[in-house]
Each structure stands twice: as C-alpha cells, then as structure tokens.
PDB file of C-alpha atoms in Angstrom:
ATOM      1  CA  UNK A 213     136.350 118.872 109.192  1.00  0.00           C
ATOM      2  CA  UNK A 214     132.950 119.671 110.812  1.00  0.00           C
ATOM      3  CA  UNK A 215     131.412 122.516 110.027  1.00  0.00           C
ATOM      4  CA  UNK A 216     128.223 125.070 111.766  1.00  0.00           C
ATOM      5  CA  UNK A 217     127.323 127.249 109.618  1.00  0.00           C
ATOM      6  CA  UNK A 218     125.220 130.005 111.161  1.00  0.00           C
ATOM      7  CA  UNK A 219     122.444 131.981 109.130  1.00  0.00           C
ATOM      8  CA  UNK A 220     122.008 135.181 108.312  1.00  0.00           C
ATOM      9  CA  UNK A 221     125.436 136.340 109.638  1.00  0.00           C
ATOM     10  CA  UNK A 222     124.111 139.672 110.342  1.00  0.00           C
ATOM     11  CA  UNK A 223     120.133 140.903 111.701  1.00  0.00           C
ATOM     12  CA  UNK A 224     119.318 144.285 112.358  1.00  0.00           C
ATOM     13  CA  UNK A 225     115.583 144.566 113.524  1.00  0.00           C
ATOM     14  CA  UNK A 226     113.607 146.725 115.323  1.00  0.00           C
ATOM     15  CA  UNK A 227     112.536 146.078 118.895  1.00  0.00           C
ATOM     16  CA  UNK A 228     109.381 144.188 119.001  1.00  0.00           C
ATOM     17  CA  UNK A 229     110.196 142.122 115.859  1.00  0.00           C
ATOM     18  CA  UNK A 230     110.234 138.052 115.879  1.00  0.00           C
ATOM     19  CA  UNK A 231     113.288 136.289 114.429  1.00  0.00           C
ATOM     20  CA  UNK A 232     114.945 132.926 113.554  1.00  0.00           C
ATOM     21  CA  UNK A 233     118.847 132.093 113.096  1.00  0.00           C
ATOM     22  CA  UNK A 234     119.935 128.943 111.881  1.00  0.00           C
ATOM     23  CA  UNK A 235     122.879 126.829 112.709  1.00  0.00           C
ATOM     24  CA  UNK A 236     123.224 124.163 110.149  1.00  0.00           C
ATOM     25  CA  UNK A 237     125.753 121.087 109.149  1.00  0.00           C
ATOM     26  CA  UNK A 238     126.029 118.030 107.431  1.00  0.00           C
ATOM     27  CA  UNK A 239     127.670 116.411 110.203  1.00  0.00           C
ATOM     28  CA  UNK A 240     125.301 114.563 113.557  1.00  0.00           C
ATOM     29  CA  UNK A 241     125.653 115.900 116.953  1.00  0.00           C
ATOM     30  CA  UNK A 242     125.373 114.656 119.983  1.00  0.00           C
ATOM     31  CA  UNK A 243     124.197 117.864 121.494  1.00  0.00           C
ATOM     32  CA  UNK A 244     124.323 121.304 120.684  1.00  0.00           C
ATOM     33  CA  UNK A 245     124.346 124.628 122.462  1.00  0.00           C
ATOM     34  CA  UNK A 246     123.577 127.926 121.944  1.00  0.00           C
ATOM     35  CA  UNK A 247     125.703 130.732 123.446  1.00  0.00           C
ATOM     36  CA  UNK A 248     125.164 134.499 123.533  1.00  0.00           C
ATOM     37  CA  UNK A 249     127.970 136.802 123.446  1.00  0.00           C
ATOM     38  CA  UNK A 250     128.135 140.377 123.992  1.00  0.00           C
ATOM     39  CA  UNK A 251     131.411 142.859 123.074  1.00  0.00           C
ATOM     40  CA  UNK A 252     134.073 142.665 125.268  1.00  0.00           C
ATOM     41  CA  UNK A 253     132.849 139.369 126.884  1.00  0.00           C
ATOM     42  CA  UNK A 254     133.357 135.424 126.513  1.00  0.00           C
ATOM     43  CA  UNK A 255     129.979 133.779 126.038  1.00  0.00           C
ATOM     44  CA  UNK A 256     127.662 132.725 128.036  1.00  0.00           C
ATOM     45  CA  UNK A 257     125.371 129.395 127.801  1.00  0.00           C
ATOM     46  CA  UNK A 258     121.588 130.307 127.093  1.00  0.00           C
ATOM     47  CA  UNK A 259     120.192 126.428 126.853  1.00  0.00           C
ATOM     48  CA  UNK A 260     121.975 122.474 125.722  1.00  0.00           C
ATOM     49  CA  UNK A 261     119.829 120.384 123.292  1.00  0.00           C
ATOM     50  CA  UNK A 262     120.194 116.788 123.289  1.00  0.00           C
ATOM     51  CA  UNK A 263     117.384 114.581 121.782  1.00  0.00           C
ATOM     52  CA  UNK A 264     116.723 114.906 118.340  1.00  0.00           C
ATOM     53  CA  UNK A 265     113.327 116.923 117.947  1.00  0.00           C
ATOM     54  CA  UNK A 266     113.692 118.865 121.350  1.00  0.00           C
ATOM     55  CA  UNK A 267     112.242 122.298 121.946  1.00  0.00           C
ATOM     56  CA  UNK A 268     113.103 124.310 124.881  1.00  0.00           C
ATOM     57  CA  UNK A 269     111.648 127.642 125.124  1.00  0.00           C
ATOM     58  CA  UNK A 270     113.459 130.452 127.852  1.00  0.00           C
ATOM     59  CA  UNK A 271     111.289 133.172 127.830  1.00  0.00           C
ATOM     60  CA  UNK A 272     111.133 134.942 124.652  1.00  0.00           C
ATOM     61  CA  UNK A 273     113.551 132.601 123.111  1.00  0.00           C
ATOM     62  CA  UNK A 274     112.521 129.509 121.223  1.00  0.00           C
ATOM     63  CA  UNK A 275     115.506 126.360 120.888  1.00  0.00           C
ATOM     64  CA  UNK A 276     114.961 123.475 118.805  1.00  0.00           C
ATOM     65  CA  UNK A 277     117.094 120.817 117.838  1.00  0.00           C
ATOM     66  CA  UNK A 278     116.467 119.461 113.989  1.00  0.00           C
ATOM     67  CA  UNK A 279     115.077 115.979 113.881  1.00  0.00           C
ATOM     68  CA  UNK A 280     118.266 114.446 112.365  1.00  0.00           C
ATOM     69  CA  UNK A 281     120.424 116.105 115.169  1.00  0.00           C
ATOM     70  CA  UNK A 282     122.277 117.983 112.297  1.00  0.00           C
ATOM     71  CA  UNK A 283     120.786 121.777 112.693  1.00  0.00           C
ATOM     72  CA  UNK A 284     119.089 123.444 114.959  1.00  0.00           C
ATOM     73  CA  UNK A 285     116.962 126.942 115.105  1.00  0.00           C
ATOM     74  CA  UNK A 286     116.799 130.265 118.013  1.00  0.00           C
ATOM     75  CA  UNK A 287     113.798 131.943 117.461  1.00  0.00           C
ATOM     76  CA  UNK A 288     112.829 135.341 119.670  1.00  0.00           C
ATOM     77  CA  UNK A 289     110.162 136.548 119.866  1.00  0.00           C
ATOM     78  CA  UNK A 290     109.339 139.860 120.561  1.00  0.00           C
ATOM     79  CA  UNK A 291     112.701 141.340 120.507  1.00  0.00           C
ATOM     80  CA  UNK A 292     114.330 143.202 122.675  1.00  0.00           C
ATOM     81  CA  UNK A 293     117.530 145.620 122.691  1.00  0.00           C
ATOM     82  CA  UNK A 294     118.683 143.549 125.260  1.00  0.00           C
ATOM     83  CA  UNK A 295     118.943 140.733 123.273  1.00  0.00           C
ATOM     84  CA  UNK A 296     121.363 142.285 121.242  1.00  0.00           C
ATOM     85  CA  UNK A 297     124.714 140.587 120.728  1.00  0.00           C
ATOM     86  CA  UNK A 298     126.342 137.623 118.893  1.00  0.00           C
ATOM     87  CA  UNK A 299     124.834 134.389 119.228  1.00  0.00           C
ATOM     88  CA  UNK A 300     126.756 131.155 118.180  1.00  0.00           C
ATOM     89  CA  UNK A 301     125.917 127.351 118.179  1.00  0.00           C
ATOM     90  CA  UNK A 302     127.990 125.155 119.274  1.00  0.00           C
ATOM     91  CA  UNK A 303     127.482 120.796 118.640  1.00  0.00           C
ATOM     92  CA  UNK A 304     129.186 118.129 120.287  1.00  0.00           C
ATOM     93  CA  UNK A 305     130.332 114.655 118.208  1.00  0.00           C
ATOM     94  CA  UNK A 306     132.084 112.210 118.804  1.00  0.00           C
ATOM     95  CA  UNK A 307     131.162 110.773 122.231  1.00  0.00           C
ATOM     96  CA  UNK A 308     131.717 114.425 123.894  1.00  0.00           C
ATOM     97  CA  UNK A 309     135.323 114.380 122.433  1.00  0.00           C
ATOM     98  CA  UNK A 310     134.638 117.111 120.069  1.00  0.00           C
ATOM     99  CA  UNK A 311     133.103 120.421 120.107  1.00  0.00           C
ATOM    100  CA  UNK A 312     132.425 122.624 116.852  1.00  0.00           C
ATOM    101  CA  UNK A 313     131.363 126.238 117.369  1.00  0.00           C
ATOM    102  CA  UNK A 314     129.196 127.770 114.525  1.00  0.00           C
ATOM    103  CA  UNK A 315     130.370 131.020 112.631  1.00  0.00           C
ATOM    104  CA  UNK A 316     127.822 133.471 114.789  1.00  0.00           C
ATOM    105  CA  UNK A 317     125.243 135.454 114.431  1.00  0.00           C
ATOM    106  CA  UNK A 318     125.231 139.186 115.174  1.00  0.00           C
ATOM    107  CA  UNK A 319     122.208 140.606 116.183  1.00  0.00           C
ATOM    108  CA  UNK A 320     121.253 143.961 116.529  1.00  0.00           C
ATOM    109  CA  UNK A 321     118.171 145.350 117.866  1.00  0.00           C
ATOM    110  CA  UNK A 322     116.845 149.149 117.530  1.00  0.00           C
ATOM    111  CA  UNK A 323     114.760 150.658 120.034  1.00  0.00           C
TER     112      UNK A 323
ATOM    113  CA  UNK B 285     133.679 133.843 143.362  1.00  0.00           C
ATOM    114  CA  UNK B 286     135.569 135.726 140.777  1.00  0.00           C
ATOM    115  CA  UNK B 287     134.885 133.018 138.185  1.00  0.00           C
ATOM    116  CA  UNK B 288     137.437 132.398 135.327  1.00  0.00           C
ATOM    117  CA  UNK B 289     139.985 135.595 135.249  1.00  0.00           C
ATOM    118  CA  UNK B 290     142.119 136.461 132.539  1.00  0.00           C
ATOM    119  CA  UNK B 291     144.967 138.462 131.900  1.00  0.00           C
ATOM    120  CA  UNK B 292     145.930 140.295 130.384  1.00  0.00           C
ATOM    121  CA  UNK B 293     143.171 142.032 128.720  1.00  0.00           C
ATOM    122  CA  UNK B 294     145.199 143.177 125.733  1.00  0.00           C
ATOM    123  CA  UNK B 295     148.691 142.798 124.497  1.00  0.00           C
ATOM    124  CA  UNK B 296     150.717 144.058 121.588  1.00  0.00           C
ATOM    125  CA  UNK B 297     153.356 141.406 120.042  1.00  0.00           C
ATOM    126  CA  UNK B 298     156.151 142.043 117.649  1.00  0.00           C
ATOM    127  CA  UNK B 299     157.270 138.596 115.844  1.00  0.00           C
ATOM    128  CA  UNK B 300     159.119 136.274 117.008  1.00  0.00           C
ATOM    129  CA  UNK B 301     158.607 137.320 121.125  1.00  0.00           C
ATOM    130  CA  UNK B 302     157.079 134.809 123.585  1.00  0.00           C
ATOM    131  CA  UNK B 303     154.040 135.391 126.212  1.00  0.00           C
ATOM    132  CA  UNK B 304     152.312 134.030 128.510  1.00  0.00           C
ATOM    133  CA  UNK B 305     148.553 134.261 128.682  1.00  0.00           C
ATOM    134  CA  UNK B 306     146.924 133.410 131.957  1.00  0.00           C
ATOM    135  CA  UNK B 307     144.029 131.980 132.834  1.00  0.00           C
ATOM    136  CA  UNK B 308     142.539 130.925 136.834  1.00  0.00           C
ATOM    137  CA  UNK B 309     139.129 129.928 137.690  1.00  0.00           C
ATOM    138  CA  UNK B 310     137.782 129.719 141.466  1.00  0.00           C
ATOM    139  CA  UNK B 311     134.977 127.318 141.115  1.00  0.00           C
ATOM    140  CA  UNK B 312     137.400 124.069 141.394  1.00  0.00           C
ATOM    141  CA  UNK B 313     136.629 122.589 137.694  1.00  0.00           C
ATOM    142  CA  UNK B 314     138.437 119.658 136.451  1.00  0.00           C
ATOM    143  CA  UNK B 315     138.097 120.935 132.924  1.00  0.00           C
ATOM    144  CA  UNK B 316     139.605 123.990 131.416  1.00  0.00           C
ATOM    145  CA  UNK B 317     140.149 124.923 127.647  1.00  0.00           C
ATOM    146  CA  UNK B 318     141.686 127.816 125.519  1.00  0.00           C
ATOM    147  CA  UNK B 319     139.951 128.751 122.599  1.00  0.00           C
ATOM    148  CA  UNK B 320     140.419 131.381 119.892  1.00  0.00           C
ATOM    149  CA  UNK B 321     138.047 133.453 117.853  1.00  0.00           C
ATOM    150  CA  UNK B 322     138.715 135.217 114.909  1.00  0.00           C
ATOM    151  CA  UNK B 323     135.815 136.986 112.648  1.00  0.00           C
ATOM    152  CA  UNK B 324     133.712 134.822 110.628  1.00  0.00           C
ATOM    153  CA  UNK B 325     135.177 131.595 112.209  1.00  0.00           C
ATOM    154  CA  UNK B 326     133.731 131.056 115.526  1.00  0.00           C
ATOM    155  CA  UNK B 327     135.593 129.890 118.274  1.00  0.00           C
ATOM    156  CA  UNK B 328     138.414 127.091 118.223  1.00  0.00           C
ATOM    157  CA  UNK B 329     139.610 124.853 120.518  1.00  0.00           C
ATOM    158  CA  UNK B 330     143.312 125.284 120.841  1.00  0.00           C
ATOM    159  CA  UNK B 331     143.817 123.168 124.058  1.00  0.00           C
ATOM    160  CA  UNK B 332     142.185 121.512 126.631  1.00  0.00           C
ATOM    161  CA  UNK B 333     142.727 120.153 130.057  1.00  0.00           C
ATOM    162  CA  UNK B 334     140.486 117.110 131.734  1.00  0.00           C
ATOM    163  CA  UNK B 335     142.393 117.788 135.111  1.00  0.00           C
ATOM    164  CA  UNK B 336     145.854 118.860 136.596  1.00  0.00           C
ATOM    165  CA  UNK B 337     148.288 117.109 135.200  1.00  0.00           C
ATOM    166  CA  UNK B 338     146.897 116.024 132.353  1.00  0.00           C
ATOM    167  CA  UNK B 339     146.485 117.973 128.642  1.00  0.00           C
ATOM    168  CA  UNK B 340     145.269 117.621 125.184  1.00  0.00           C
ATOM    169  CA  UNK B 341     145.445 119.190 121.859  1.00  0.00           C
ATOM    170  CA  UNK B 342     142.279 120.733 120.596  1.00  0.00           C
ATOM    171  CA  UNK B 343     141.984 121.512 116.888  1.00  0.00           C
ATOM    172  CA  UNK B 344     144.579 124.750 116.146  1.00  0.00           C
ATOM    173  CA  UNK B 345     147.296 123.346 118.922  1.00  0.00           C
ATOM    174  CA  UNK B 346     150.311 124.611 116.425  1.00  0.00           C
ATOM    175  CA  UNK B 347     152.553 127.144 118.362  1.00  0.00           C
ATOM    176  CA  UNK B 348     150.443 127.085 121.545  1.00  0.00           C
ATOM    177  CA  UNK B 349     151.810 125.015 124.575  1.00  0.00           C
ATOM    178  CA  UNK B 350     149.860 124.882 127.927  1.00  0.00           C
ATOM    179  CA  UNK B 351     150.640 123.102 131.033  1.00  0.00           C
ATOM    180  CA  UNK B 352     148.537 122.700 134.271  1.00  0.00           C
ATOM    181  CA  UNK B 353     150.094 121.907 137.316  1.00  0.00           C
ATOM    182  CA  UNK B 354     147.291 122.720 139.922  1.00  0.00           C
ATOM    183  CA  UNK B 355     143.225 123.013 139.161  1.00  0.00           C
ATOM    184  CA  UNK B 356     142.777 126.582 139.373  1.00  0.00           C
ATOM    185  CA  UNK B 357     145.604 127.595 136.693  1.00  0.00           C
ATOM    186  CA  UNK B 358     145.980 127.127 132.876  1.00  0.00           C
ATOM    187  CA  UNK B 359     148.267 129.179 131.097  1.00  0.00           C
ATOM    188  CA  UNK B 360     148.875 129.449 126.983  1.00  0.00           C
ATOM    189  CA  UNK B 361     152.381 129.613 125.649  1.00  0.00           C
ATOM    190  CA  UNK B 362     153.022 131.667 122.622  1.00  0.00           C
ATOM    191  CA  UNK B 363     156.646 129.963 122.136  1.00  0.00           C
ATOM    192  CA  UNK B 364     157.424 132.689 118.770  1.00  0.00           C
ATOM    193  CA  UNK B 365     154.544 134.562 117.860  1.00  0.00           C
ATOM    194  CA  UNK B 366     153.726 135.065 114.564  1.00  0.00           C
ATOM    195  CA  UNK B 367     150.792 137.293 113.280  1.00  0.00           C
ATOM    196  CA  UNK B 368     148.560 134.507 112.171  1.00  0.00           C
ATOM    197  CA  UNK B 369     147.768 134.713 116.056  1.00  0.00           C
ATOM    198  CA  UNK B 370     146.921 137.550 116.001  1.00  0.00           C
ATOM    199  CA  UNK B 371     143.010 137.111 117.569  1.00  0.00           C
ATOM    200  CA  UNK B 372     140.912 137.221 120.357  1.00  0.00           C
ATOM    201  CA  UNK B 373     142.008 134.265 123.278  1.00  0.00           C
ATOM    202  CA  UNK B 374     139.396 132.829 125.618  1.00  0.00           C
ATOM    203  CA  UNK B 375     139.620 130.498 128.477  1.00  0.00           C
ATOM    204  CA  UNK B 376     136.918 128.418 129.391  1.00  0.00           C
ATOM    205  CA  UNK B 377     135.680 125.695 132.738  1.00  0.00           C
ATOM    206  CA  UNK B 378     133.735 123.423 133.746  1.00  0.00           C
ATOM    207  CA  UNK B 379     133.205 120.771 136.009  1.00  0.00           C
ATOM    208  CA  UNK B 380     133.271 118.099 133.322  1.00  0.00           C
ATOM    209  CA  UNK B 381     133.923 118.246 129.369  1.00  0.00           C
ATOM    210  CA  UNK B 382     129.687 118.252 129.281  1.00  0.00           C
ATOM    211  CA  UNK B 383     128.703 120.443 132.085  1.00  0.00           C
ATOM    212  CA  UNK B 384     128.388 124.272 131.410  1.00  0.00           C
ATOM    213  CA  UNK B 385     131.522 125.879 130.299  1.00  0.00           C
ATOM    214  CA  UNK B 386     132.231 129.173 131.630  1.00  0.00           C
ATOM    215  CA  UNK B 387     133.910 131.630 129.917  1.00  0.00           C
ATOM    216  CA  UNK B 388     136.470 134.290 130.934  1.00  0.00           C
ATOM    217  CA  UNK B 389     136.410 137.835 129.558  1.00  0.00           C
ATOM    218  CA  UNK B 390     139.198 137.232 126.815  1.00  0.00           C
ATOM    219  CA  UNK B 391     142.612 138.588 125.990  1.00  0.00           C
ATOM    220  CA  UNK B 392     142.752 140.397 122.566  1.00  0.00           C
ATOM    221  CA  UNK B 393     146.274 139.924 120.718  1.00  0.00           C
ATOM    222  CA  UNK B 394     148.158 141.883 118.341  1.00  0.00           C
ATOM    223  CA  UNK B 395     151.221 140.196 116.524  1.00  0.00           C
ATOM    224  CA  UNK B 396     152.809 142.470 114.337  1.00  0.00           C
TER     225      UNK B 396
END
C-alpha cells in the first residue's frame, strides 16, 4: 500500500509568518497535486507537478516536486488568514491508474 | 454551471438500512469518482467511472456499489450500512482521469 504522509499535521501561525508542509513517501509518482480544502467543502486543485525537480510558484505559495519524484514541499510565504484550511497532496502511480491522497495538513492562520 | 452537486448534505443511518447518495455534474466529464475521507486518513477512492457505462473499483469498494447509466449521474449504493461508513462522502469529475478533478461539496454520514 502507498502511502503520503503529510507533515506537521497541524500549524497554527500568525498572519505574516512563512511556512513549509511536507508530503512524503517511499513510493515514485508520476505526478502529484496539491489540494486546499476548507470546512464544509470538497477540495479544490491549487497546482499538478510532474517532472522531477519542478517548482511552480502561485503567488505566495511555493510547489516543488522532490528530485526522486517521491515527496514534495508547499511553502507560503507571507501568510495570510485566507490561506487557512486543510491542505493535502495527492500523487499519481502507476501509469495514471492510481491516485494516493496524503493525510492533510491543517492550517490555521491568526490575524 | 452548477458544477458537481451532491445530495444530500447530511444523513443519519441506523444499521443495516440502504441509501442512495447522489452525485450530478454539468460540465459533461467522462470521469467521475466517489471518495471518502475520514480524519487522519485523507481521502480514498471508493469507485470510479471512465465514462457511462463503464465502472471500476477504487481502493475501499467493499459495501459500496455505483452504476452510471448517463454522463451527468453517479450514484453510491450503501447496500447495508454498517458504522465503519460512517464518514464524510465526496464526488469528484473531470474530463479525463488526469485533467483537474472537481469536487462536490460532500455528504457527511452517520451509521449508528
């Protein structure tokens, strides 16, 4: 079984701060996503990652895809308390046949 | 466009009854999946559809059963619910299996 695993779990910061959440496996992916998800909603797609190495930036928001295609990083800068919410990873294996979803993370950001 | 639509939006279960949880999207994608969420797990893919007509099993298929006779409509079958499903449902489109998915609002349910 493949498995994201999605670090810290939990982030409360103050608006203004920077930080980094990790979404990390032993397993390669093909691509991987990052979603954000607020209460109440489904999840909606903030950016796709395919080639090993990639950085896309939206904004305040930093993606990059690990090297190895195993892990990958969302750093924000600058945050915001409209960034609040739960953000999950999500990599796909297996030619597309497969998609894992990470265990989230929920952020939380104080005005 | 209304997008993908859900309902219901909650829904209380005693063991052992049957439901129906439905799921439409207006955008005319081929692909459409059911996925559940449950704290500290992420979301799983229950089942999946690659057009009308034809169906897959996703990763936690056991007591689920979906059928999709047209492109706009994918409903999940709770055949005897039991409160191991008791979680949060979402339905999910797209125009392929790699294009964006888009995500309806959920249906939060209760077996007890």
């Amino acid at each position: 079984t493949q498995l994201l695993e999605q670090s810290p779990q939990f982030l409360s910061i103050q608006e203004g701060e920077n930080l980094t959440v990790y979404c990390n496996s032993s397993s390669v992916f093909s691509s991987l996503q990052w979603y954000r998800q607020e209460p109440g909603e489904g999840p909606v797609l903030l950016v796709t990652v395919v080639t090993g190495g990639e950085v896309k930036k939206l904004k305040r928001l930093t993606f990059q895809f690990g090297d190895a295609r195993k892990d990958s990083s969302l750093h924000i800068t600058a945050a915001q308390t409209g960034d609040t919410g739960l953000y999950l990873c999500a990599g796909y294996s297996g030619g597309y046949q497969k998609v894992t979803f990470g265990t989230g993370t929920k952020l939380q950001v104080i005005p | 466009n209304a997008g993908v639509t859900q309902t219901p939006k909650f829904q209380v279960l005693k063991t052992g009854q049957s439901m129906t949880l439905q799921c439409a999207q207006d955008m005319n994608h081929e692909y459409m999946s059911w996925y559940r969420q449950d704290p500290g797990m992420g979301l799983r893919l229950i089942h999946y559809s690659v057009g009308a007509g034809i169906t897959d099993q996703g990763e936690v298929p056991n007591g689920y059963n979906v059928s999709r006779s047209t492109t706009e409509d994918f409903p999940l079958r709770l055949l005897s619910a039991a409160p191991s499903q008791t979680s949060v449902y979402f339905c999910a489109s797209s125009y392929t299996r790699t294009d964006t998915q888009y995500f309806g609002p959920g249906t939060r349910l209760t077996v007890l």
